[in-house]
PDB file of C-alpha atoms in Angstrom:
ATOM      1  CA  MET A   1     121.134  79.706 103.947  1.00  0.00           C
ATOM      2  CA  THR A   2     122.226  76.690 101.968  1.00  0.00           C
ATOM      3  CA  ASP A   3     119.233  76.473  99.618  1.00  0.00           C
ATOM      4  CA  LEU A   4     119.252  80.133  98.564  1.00  0.00           C
ATOM      5  CA  LEU A   5     119.931  80.655  94.861  1.00  0.00           C
ATOM      6  CA  HIS A   6     123.175  82.658  94.397  1.00  0.00           C
ATOM      7  CA  LEU A   7     123.520  84.685  91.201  1.00  0.00           C
ATOM      8  CA  ASP A   8     126.224  86.918  89.710  1.00  0.00           C
ATOM      9  CA  ALA A   9     124.963  90.374  88.776  1.00  0.00           C
ATOM     10  CA  ARG A  10     127.211  90.528  85.715  1.00  0.00           C
ATOM     11  CA  ASP A  11     125.448  87.524  84.195  1.00  0.00           C
ATOM     12  CA  LEU A  12     122.042  89.093  84.843  1.00  0.00           C
ATOM     13  CA  THR A  13     122.651  92.629  83.604  1.00  0.00           C
ATOM     14  CA  CYS A  14     124.730  92.083  80.449  1.00  0.00           C
ATOM     15  CA  GLY A  15     123.501  90.698  77.149  1.00  0.00           C
ATOM     16  CA  PRO A  16     120.137  90.558  75.330  1.00  0.00           C
ATOM     17  CA  THR A  17     118.670  87.703  77.411  1.00  0.00           C
ATOM     18  CA  ALA A  18     119.816  89.006  80.807  1.00  0.00           C
ATOM     19  CA  PRO A  19     116.456  90.325  82.104  1.00  0.00           C
ATOM     20  CA  ASP A  20     114.548  87.182  81.156  1.00  0.00           C
ATOM     21  CA  SER A  21     117.318  85.051  82.624  1.00  0.00           C
ATOM     22  CA  PHE A  22     116.790  86.616  86.031  1.00  0.00           C
ATOM     23  CA  ALA A  23     113.006  86.209  85.939  1.00  0.00           C
ATOM     24  CA  HIS A  24     113.287  82.545  84.963  1.00  0.00           C
ATOM     25  CA  ALA A  25     115.933  81.883  87.617  1.00  0.00           C
ATOM     26  CA  PHE A  26     113.879  83.636  90.294  1.00  0.00           C
ATOM     27  CA  ASP A  27     110.689  81.698  89.506  1.00  0.00           C
ATOM     28  CA  GLY A  28     112.435  78.425  88.675  1.00  0.00           C
ATOM     29  CA  PRO A  29     115.414  77.224  90.741  1.00  0.00           C
ATOM     30  CA  GLY A  30     115.087  80.219  93.053  1.00  0.00           C
ATOM     31  CA  ALA A  31     111.515  79.275  94.036  1.00  0.00           C
ATOM     32  CA  GLY A  32     110.761  82.956  94.586  1.00  0.00           C
ATOM     33  CA  ARG A  33     113.977  84.126  96.224  1.00  0.00           C
ATOM     34  CA  ALA A  34     117.505  84.891  95.075  1.00  0.00           C
ATOM     35  CA  LEU A  35     120.738  86.459  96.291  1.00  0.00           C
ATOM     36  CA  VAL A  36     122.524  88.592  93.688  1.00  0.00           C
ATOM     37  CA  THR A  37     126.138  89.704  94.172  1.00  0.00           C
ATOM     38  CA  PHE A  38     127.537  92.825  92.507  1.00  0.00           C
ATOM     39  CA  GLU A  39     131.297  93.092  92.011  1.00  0.00           C
ATOM     40  CA  SER A  40     131.254  96.874  91.766  1.00  0.00           C
ATOM     41  CA  GLU A  41     131.710  98.986  94.898  1.00  0.00           C
ATOM     42  CA  ASN A  42     129.608 101.747  93.319  1.00  0.00           C
ATOM     43  CA  HIS A  43     126.447 101.365  95.380  1.00  0.00           C
ATOM     44  CA  ASN A  44     124.481 103.980  93.439  1.00  0.00           C
ATOM     45  CA  GLY A  45     125.133 102.162  90.182  1.00  0.00           C
ATOM     46  CA  ASN A  46     124.324  98.820  91.792  1.00  0.00           C
ATOM     47  CA  LEU A  47     121.054 100.185  93.127  1.00  0.00           C
ATOM     48  CA  ASP A  48     120.037 101.314  89.639  1.00  0.00           C
ATOM     49  CA  LEU A  49     120.805  97.858  88.259  1.00  0.00           C
ATOM     50  CA  ALA A  50     118.965  96.262  91.173  1.00  0.00           C
ATOM     51  CA  LEU A  51     115.827  98.200  90.268  1.00  0.00           C
ATOM     52  CA  SER A  52     116.162  96.999  86.681  1.00  0.00           C
ATOM     53  CA  LEU A  53     116.240  93.411  87.959  1.00  0.00           C
ATOM     54  CA  LEU A  54     113.243  94.016  90.197  1.00  0.00           C
ATOM     55  CA  SER A  55     111.356  95.530  87.270  1.00  0.00           C
ATOM     56  CA  THR A  56     111.760  92.313  85.258  1.00  0.00           C
ATOM     57  CA  LEU A  57     109.486  90.672  87.827  1.00  0.00           C
ATOM     58  CA  GLY A  58     106.850  93.386  88.114  1.00  0.00           C
ATOM     59  CA  THR A  59     106.181  97.048  88.854  1.00  0.00           C
ATOM     60  CA  VAL A  60     108.579  98.857  91.177  1.00  0.00           C
ATOM     61  CA  LEU A  61     106.833 100.899  93.872  1.00  0.00           C
ATOM     62  CA  ALA A  62     107.637 104.098  95.730  1.00  0.00           C
ATOM     63  CA  LEU A  63     105.791 103.700  99.026  1.00  0.00           C
ATOM     64  CA  TYR A  64     107.169 107.045 100.165  1.00  0.00           C
ATOM     65  CA  PRO A  65     107.444 109.103  96.942  1.00  0.00           C
ATOM     66  CA  ASP A  66     109.631 111.776  98.527  1.00  0.00           C
ATOM     67  CA  ARG A  67     112.266 109.095  99.229  1.00  0.00           C
ATOM     68  CA  GLY A  68     112.216 107.499  95.788  1.00  0.00           C
ATOM     69  CA  CYS A  69     112.047 103.748  95.250  1.00  0.00           C
ATOM     70  CA  TRP A  70     114.631 102.896  97.915  1.00  0.00           C
ATOM     71  CA  ASP A  71     114.036 103.355 101.626  1.00  0.00           C
ATOM     72  CA  GLU A  72     116.858 103.188 104.164  1.00  0.00           C
ATOM     73  CA  LEU A  73     116.900 100.555 106.905  1.00  0.00           C
ATOM     74  CA  THR A  74     119.199 102.204 109.410  1.00  0.00           C
ATOM     75  CA  VAL A  75     120.062 101.001 112.910  1.00  0.00           C
ATOM     76  CA  ARG A  76     119.081 103.034 115.964  1.00  0.00           C
ATOM     77  CA  ASP A  77     119.667 102.276 119.618  1.00  0.00           C
ATOM     78  CA  ASP A  78     116.886 104.585 120.840  1.00  0.00           C
ATOM     79  CA  VAL A  79     113.897 102.667 119.444  1.00  0.00           C
ATOM     80  CA  ASP A  80     112.126  99.400 120.291  1.00  0.00           C
ATOM     81  CA  PRO A  81     114.788  96.709 119.682  1.00  0.00           C
ATOM     82  CA  GLY A  82     112.243  94.495 117.904  1.00  0.00           C
ATOM     83  CA  ARG A  83     111.147  97.074 115.343  1.00  0.00           C
ATOM     84  CA  THR A  84     112.504  97.818 111.871  1.00  0.00           C
ATOM     85  CA  HIS A  85     115.345 100.089 112.999  1.00  0.00           C
ATOM     86  CA  GLY A  86     116.036  98.347 116.295  1.00  0.00           C
ATOM     87  CA  VAL A  87     119.082  96.389 117.417  1.00  0.00           C
ATOM     88  CA  GLY A  88     117.277  93.192 118.501  1.00  0.00           C
ATOM     89  CA  GLU A  89     115.488  90.419 116.652  1.00  0.00           C
ATOM     90  CA  ASN A  90     112.752  91.599 114.317  1.00  0.00           C
ATOM     91  CA  ARG A  91     110.532  88.517 114.256  1.00  0.00           C
ATOM     92  CA  LEU A  92     109.220  86.920 111.084  1.00  0.00           C
ATOM     93  CA  HIS A  93     106.527  88.933 109.364  1.00  0.00           C
ATOM     94  CA  VAL A  94     105.030  90.151 106.094  1.00  0.00           C
ATOM     95  CA  ASP A  95     105.205  93.898 105.412  1.00  0.00           C
ATOM     96  CA  LEU A  96     101.950  95.844 104.980  1.00  0.00           C
ATOM     97  CA  VAL A  97     100.102  92.732 106.061  1.00  0.00           C
ATOM     98  CA  ASP A  98      96.651  94.348 106.162  1.00  0.00           C
ATOM     99  CA  ARG A  99      96.698  96.163 102.814  1.00  0.00           C
ATOM    100  CA  ASP A 100      94.398  95.043 100.018  1.00  0.00           C
ATOM    101  CA  ARG A 101      97.376  95.350  97.642  1.00  0.00           C
ATOM    102  CA  THR A 102     100.126  93.905  99.814  1.00  0.00           C
ATOM    103  CA  PRO A 103     103.289  94.171  97.696  1.00  0.00           C
ATOM    104  CA  ARG A 104     104.564  90.821  96.518  1.00  0.00           C
ATOM    105  CA  LEU A 105     108.218  91.648  95.959  1.00  0.00           C
ATOM    106  CA  ILE A 106     110.825  92.915  98.400  1.00  0.00           C
ATOM    107  CA  ALA A 107     114.422  93.763  97.536  1.00  0.00           C
ATOM    108  CA  LEU A 108     117.093  94.310 100.212  1.00  0.00           C
ATOM    109  CA  TYR A 109     120.455  95.750  99.163  1.00  0.00           C
ATOM    110  CA  CYS A 110     123.376  95.873 101.602  1.00  0.00           C
ATOM    111  CA  VAL A 111     125.435  99.055 101.743  1.00  0.00           C
ATOM    112  CA  ARG A 112     127.100  98.239 105.087  1.00  0.00           C
ATOM    113  CA  ALA A 113     127.098  94.996 107.073  1.00  0.00           C
ATOM    114  CA  ASP A 114     127.032  95.085 110.863  1.00  0.00           C
ATOM    115  CA  PRO A 115     130.693  95.445 111.949  1.00  0.00           C
ATOM    116  CA  ALA A 116     129.752  93.595 115.150  1.00  0.00           C
ATOM    117  CA  GLY A 117     128.847  90.509 113.125  1.00  0.00           C
ATOM    118  CA  GLY A 118     125.068  90.400 113.593  1.00  0.00           C
ATOM    119  CA  GLY A 119     121.971  91.490 111.717  1.00  0.00           C
ATOM    120  CA  ALA A 120     121.456  88.492 109.434  1.00  0.00           C
ATOM    121  CA  SER A 121     118.323  88.596 107.276  1.00  0.00           C
ATOM    122  CA  ALA A 122     115.850  85.782 107.927  1.00  0.00           C
ATOM    123  CA  LEU A 123     113.373  84.102 105.584  1.00  0.00           C
ATOM    124  CA  SER A 124     110.794  81.377 106.193  1.00  0.00           C
ATOM    125  CA  ASP A 125     108.652  79.522 103.657  1.00  0.00           C
ATOM    126  CA  LEU A 126     105.097  80.133 104.870  1.00  0.00           C
ATOM    127  CA  HIS A 127     103.611  77.687 102.364  1.00  0.00           C
ATOM    128  CA  THR A 128     105.597  74.882 103.943  1.00  0.00           C
ATOM    129  CA  ALA A 129     104.937  76.149 107.462  1.00  0.00           C
ATOM    130  CA  ALA A 130     101.179  76.262 106.828  1.00  0.00           C
ATOM    131  CA  ALA A 131     101.290  72.752 105.389  1.00  0.00           C
ATOM    132  CA  ASP A 132     102.758  71.588 108.725  1.00  0.00           C
ATOM    133  CA  LEU A 133      99.471  72.486 110.446  1.00  0.00           C
ATOM    134  CA  ASP A 134      96.475  70.192 110.667  1.00  0.00           C
ATOM    135  CA  GLN A 135      93.256  70.904 108.811  1.00  0.00           C
ATOM    136  CA  VAL A 136      91.494  72.370 111.855  1.00  0.00           C
ATOM    137  CA  ASP A 137      94.238  74.957 112.378  1.00  0.00           C
ATOM    138  CA  ARG A 138      94.273  75.883 108.690  1.00  0.00           C
ATOM    139  CA  GLU A 139      90.493  76.374 108.707  1.00  0.00           C
ATOM    140  CA  LEU A 140      90.678  78.600 111.786  1.00  0.00           C
ATOM    141  CA  LEU A 141      93.389  80.749 110.197  1.00  0.00           C
ATOM    142  CA  ALA A 142      91.458  81.016 106.923  1.00  0.00           C
ATOM    143  CA  ARG A 143      88.592  82.857 108.624  1.00  0.00           C
ATOM    144  CA  PRO A 144      88.417  86.571 107.683  1.00  0.00           C
ATOM    145  CA  VAL A 145      88.374  87.694 111.310  1.00  0.00           C
ATOM    146  CA  PHE A 146      91.862  89.141 111.868  1.00  0.00           C
ATOM    147  CA  SER A 147      92.989  92.769 111.964  1.00  0.00           C
ATOM    148  CA  TYR A 148      96.288  94.576 112.437  1.00  0.00           C
ATOM    149  CA  PHE A 149      97.697  98.050 112.896  1.00  0.00           C
ATOM    150  CA  THR A 150      97.856  99.804 109.552  1.00  0.00           C
ATOM    151  CA  ASP A 151     100.789 101.804 108.174  1.00  0.00           C
ATOM    152  CA  HIS A 152      99.924 105.391 107.305  1.00  0.00           C
ATOM    153  CA  GLY A 153     101.382 107.632 104.632  1.00  0.00           C
ATOM    154  CA  VAL A 154     102.206 104.812 102.225  1.00  0.00           C
ATOM    155  CA  HIS A 155     101.299 104.861  98.534  1.00  0.00           C
ATOM    156  CA  GLY A 156     100.522 102.238  95.910  1.00  0.00           C
ATOM    157  CA  VAL A 157      99.396  99.473  98.266  1.00  0.00           C
ATOM    158  CA  GLY A 158      95.669 100.112  98.428  1.00  0.00           C
ATOM    159  CA  GLN A 159      93.538 100.453 101.535  1.00  0.00           C
ATOM    160  CA  GLY A 160      93.804  98.833 104.927  1.00  0.00           C
ATOM    161  CA  LEU A 161      91.470  95.865 105.388  1.00  0.00           C
ATOM    162  CA  ALA A 162      89.198  95.967 108.413  1.00  0.00           C
ATOM    163  CA  ARG A 163      89.257  92.157 108.584  1.00  0.00           C
ATOM    164  CA  PHE A 164      91.290  89.572 106.698  1.00  0.00           C
ATOM    165  CA  PRO A 165      92.259  85.877 106.820  1.00  0.00           C
ATOM    166  CA  VAL A 166      95.803  84.860 107.696  1.00  0.00           C
ATOM    167  CA  LEU A 167      95.734  81.953 105.238  1.00  0.00           C
ATOM    168  CA  PRO A 168      94.187  82.202 101.755  1.00  0.00           C
ATOM    169  CA  PRO A 169      91.755  79.513 100.524  1.00  0.00           C
ATOM    170  CA  ARG A 170      94.563  77.781  98.599  1.00  0.00           C
ATOM    171  CA  LEU A 171      98.335  77.861  98.979  1.00  0.00           C
ATOM    172  CA  ASP A 172      98.873  78.291  95.241  1.00  0.00           C
ATOM    173  CA  GLY A 173     100.642  81.662  95.220  1.00  0.00           C
ATOM    174  CA  ARG A 174      97.645  83.623  93.954  1.00  0.00           C
ATOM    175  CA  ASP A 175      97.001  85.358  97.281  1.00  0.00           C
ATOM    176  CA  PRO A 176      99.258  86.480 100.128  1.00  0.00           C
ATOM    177  CA  ILE A 177      99.611  84.823 103.505  1.00  0.00           C
ATOM    178  CA  ARG A 178      98.908  87.705 105.885  1.00  0.00           C
ATOM    179  CA  PHE A 179     101.272  86.803 108.691  1.00  0.00           C
ATOM    180  CA  THR A 180     103.240  88.645 111.318  1.00  0.00           C
ATOM    181  CA  SER A 181     104.613  87.022 114.465  1.00  0.00           C
ATOM    182  CA  LYS A 182     103.878  90.281 116.278  1.00  0.00           C
ATOM    183  CA  MET A 183     100.157  89.450 116.189  1.00  0.00           C
ATOM    184  CA  LEU A 184     100.602  86.518 118.584  1.00  0.00           C
ATOM    185  CA  PRO A 185     100.680  88.315 121.971  1.00  0.00           C
ATOM    186  CA  HIS A 186      97.659  90.395 120.923  1.00  0.00           C
ATOM    187  CA  LEU A 187      95.731  87.301 119.879  1.00  0.00           C
ATOM    188  CA  GLN A 188      96.613  85.628 123.173  1.00  0.00           C
ATOM    189  CA  ARG A 189      94.955  88.582 124.932  1.00  0.00           C
ATOM    190  CA  GLY A 190      91.867  88.261 122.725  1.00  0.00           C
ATOM    191  CA  GLU A 191      92.794  91.306 120.628  1.00  0.00           C
ATOM    192  CA  LEU A 192      92.916  91.771 116.835  1.00  0.00           C
ATOM    193  CA  VAL A 193      90.352  89.012 116.255  1.00  0.00           C
ATOM    194  CA  ASP A 194      86.585  89.145 115.808  1.00  0.00           C
ATOM    195  CA  ASP A 195      85.472  85.573 116.442  1.00  0.00           C
ATOM    196  CA  GLY A 196      83.741  83.476 119.071  1.00  0.00           C
ATOM    197  CA  ALA A 197      86.762  81.210 119.575  1.00  0.00           C
ATOM    198  CA  PRO A 198      89.700  83.558 120.292  1.00  0.00           C
ATOM    199  CA  GLU A 199      91.620  81.037 122.406  1.00  0.00           C
ATOM    200  CA  GLN A 200      91.518  78.359 119.719  1.00  0.00           C
ATOM    201  CA  ILE A 201      92.496  80.879 117.052  1.00  0.00           C
ATOM    202  CA  ALA A 202      95.393  82.180 119.158  1.00  0.00           C
ATOM    203  CA  ALA A 203      96.615  78.616 119.692  1.00  0.00           C
ATOM    204  CA  ALA A 204      96.416  77.856 115.967  1.00  0.00           C
ATOM    205  CA  PHE A 205      98.298  81.055 115.135  1.00  0.00           C
ATOM    206  CA  GLY A 206     100.929  80.176 117.724  1.00  0.00           C
ATOM    207  CA  ARG A 207     101.493  76.848 116.004  1.00  0.00           C
ATOM    208  CA  LEU A 208     101.930  78.673 112.680  1.00  0.00           C
ATOM    209  CA  VAL A 209     104.505  80.979 114.301  1.00  0.00           C
ATOM    210  CA  ALA A 210     106.363  77.968 115.682  1.00  0.00           C
ATOM    211  CA  ALA A 211     106.284  76.206 112.302  1.00  0.00           C
ATOM    212  CA  ALA A 212     107.612  79.334 110.552  1.00  0.00           C
ATOM    213  CA  GLU A 213     110.428  79.741 113.074  1.00  0.00           C
ATOM    214  CA  ALA A 214     111.345  76.058 112.750  1.00  0.00           C
ATOM    215  CA  ARG A 215     111.827  76.593 109.009  1.00  0.00           C
ATOM    216  CA  ARG A 216     113.667  79.899 109.329  1.00  0.00           C
ATOM    217  CA  THR A 217     116.908  80.267 107.435  1.00  0.00           C
ATOM    218  CA  THR A 218     119.279  83.232 107.554  1.00  0.00           C
ATOM    219  CA  VAL A 219     121.820  85.024 105.388  1.00  0.00           C
ATOM    220  CA  ARG A 220     124.098  87.835 106.543  1.00  0.00           C
ATOM    221  CA  LEU A 221     124.174  90.225 103.596  1.00  0.00           C
ATOM    222  CA  GLN A 222     127.514  91.717 102.621  1.00  0.00           C
ATOM    223  CA  PRO A 223     128.067  95.072 100.877  1.00  0.00           C
ATOM    224  CA  GLY A 224     127.032  94.799  97.245  1.00  0.00           C
ATOM    225  CA  GLN A 225     124.616  91.914  97.797  1.00  0.00           C
ATOM    226  CA  LEU A 226     120.927  92.045  96.873  1.00  0.00           C
ATOM    227  CA  LEU A 227     118.275  89.741  98.317  1.00  0.00           C
ATOM    228  CA  ILE A 228     114.965  89.602  96.399  1.00  0.00           C
ATOM    229  CA  PHE A 229     112.049  87.474  97.555  1.00  0.00           C
ATOM    230  CA  ASP A 230     108.341  86.874  97.123  1.00  0.00           C
ATOM    231  CA  GLN A 231     106.757  87.928 100.408  1.00  0.00           C
ATOM    232  CA  TRP A 232     103.412  86.364  99.513  1.00  0.00           C
ATOM    233  CA  ARG A 233     105.280  83.134 100.245  1.00  0.00           C
ATOM    234  CA  TYR A 234     108.241  84.049 102.451  1.00  0.00           C
ATOM    235  CA  ALA A 235     108.055  85.835 105.778  1.00  0.00           C
ATOM    236  CA  HIS A 236     111.162  87.818 106.602  1.00  0.00           C
ATOM    237  CA  GLY A 237     112.865  89.246 109.652  1.00  0.00           C
ATOM    238  CA  ARG A 238     116.179  90.288 111.161  1.00  0.00           C
ATOM    239  CA  MET A 239     118.373  88.500 113.647  1.00  0.00           C
ATOM    240  CA  PRO A 240     119.839  90.618 116.481  1.00  0.00           C
ATOM    241  CA  LEU A 241     122.594  93.071 115.701  1.00  0.00           C
ATOM    242  CA  GLY A 242     125.978  92.401 117.294  1.00  0.00           C
ATOM    243  CA  PRO A 243     126.905  93.807 120.720  1.00  0.00           C
ATOM    244  CA  GLY A 244     128.048  97.371 121.279  1.00  0.00           C
ATOM    245  CA  GLN A 245     125.808  99.157 118.766  1.00  0.00           C
ATOM    246  CA  SER A 246     125.756 102.254 121.001  1.00  0.00           C
ATOM    247  CA  ASP A 247     129.526 102.459 120.652  1.00  0.00           C
ATOM    248  CA  LEU A 248     129.286 102.602 116.847  1.00  0.00           C
ATOM    249  CA  SER A 249     128.678 105.885 115.081  1.00  0.00           C
ATOM    250  CA  PRO A 250     125.553 105.886 112.863  1.00  0.00           C
ATOM    251  CA  GLY A 251     127.810 105.961 109.803  1.00  0.00           C
ATOM    252  CA  ARG A 252     129.384 102.628 110.764  1.00  0.00           C
ATOM    253  CA  ARG A 253     126.215 100.702 111.618  1.00  0.00           C
ATOM    254  CA  ARG A 254     124.495  98.251 109.307  1.00  0.00           C
ATOM    255  CA  LEU A 255     122.672  99.923 106.420  1.00  0.00           C
ATOM    256  CA  LEU A 256     120.307  98.234 103.998  1.00  0.00           C
ATOM    257  CA  LYS A 257     118.209  99.742 101.226  1.00  0.00           C
ATOM    258  CA  GLN A 258     114.712  98.347 100.695  1.00  0.00           C
ATOM    259  CA  ALA A 259     112.402  98.470  97.683  1.00  0.00           C
ATOM    260  CA  TYR A 260     109.011  96.929  96.905  1.00  0.00           C
ATOM    261  CA  GLY A 261     107.230  95.725  93.798  1.00  0.00           C
ATOM    262  CA  HIS A 262     103.935  94.318  92.553  1.00  0.00           C
ATOM    263  CA  ARG A 263     103.638  91.361  90.176  1.00  0.00           C
ATOM    264  CA  PRO A 264     100.988  91.187  87.441  1.00  0.00           C
ATOM    265  CA  ALA A 265      97.968  89.301  88.758  1.00  0.00           C
ATOM    266  CA  ALA A 266      97.625  87.269  85.566  1.00  0.00           C
ATOM    267  CA  SER A 267     101.080  85.751  86.006  1.00  0.00           C
ATOM    268  CA  GLY A 268     100.247  84.079  89.291  1.00  0.00           C
ATOM    269  CA  GLY A 269     103.799  84.783  90.268  1.00  0.00           C
ATOM    270  CA  ALA A 270     105.314  82.517  87.652  1.00  0.00           C
ATOM    271  CA  ARG A 271     106.678  82.964  84.158  1.00  0.00           C
TER     272      ARG A 271
END
């Protein structure tokens, strides 16, 4: 990922201006995404510092309070390969896409990289992808006629929306793009949409998926690296894990920690 802003954790966590420095770098040259590298091999200490960085941007969430602020993204070979814990490609998407308080910030911290060489994290700029569409497609995707399967048992993200638009009225960062590639096959079957033109809407959504994938970039996180991004702008995903995952013990497989955060509405995502 050649255009991803790389930052040294030491510069961001030491000194009186360190917190503000990270926020300005994230919103400025980072354009809402940054990769932070910690020199220390003490993951617990790094995770505490990572939360302090995330908190400079907004409010850190605990979606599952019994797990704390960090959730574990483990690898399992007994689940759908395309899901969160699977071994295949997890296609570009926005987490909690249907919630009325979709979290804006996601932080991914690498404890273990995939020893088989796979599992790169993917990002795609949805603002740019949406701008690749023509006006007719954008108008179709701005209709509040879409639905999706809601996550249960999560806290701090509001209620599930019965219907929502994929694209907000303006691509100015004040509202999320509610996008997940996994909607496409359902839309092609006439599902998850309440509108008189399901075929046209499915075709428009397919073009948005193609535009997002064309602009996808990847980074294979290494232990001690933290990726933070604004998911109101960037869809994310996972490239396939390397071969032979079943031959690896769970304690050797890729392990990421994930945290979420809100940003103050008045900031519009910028400082």
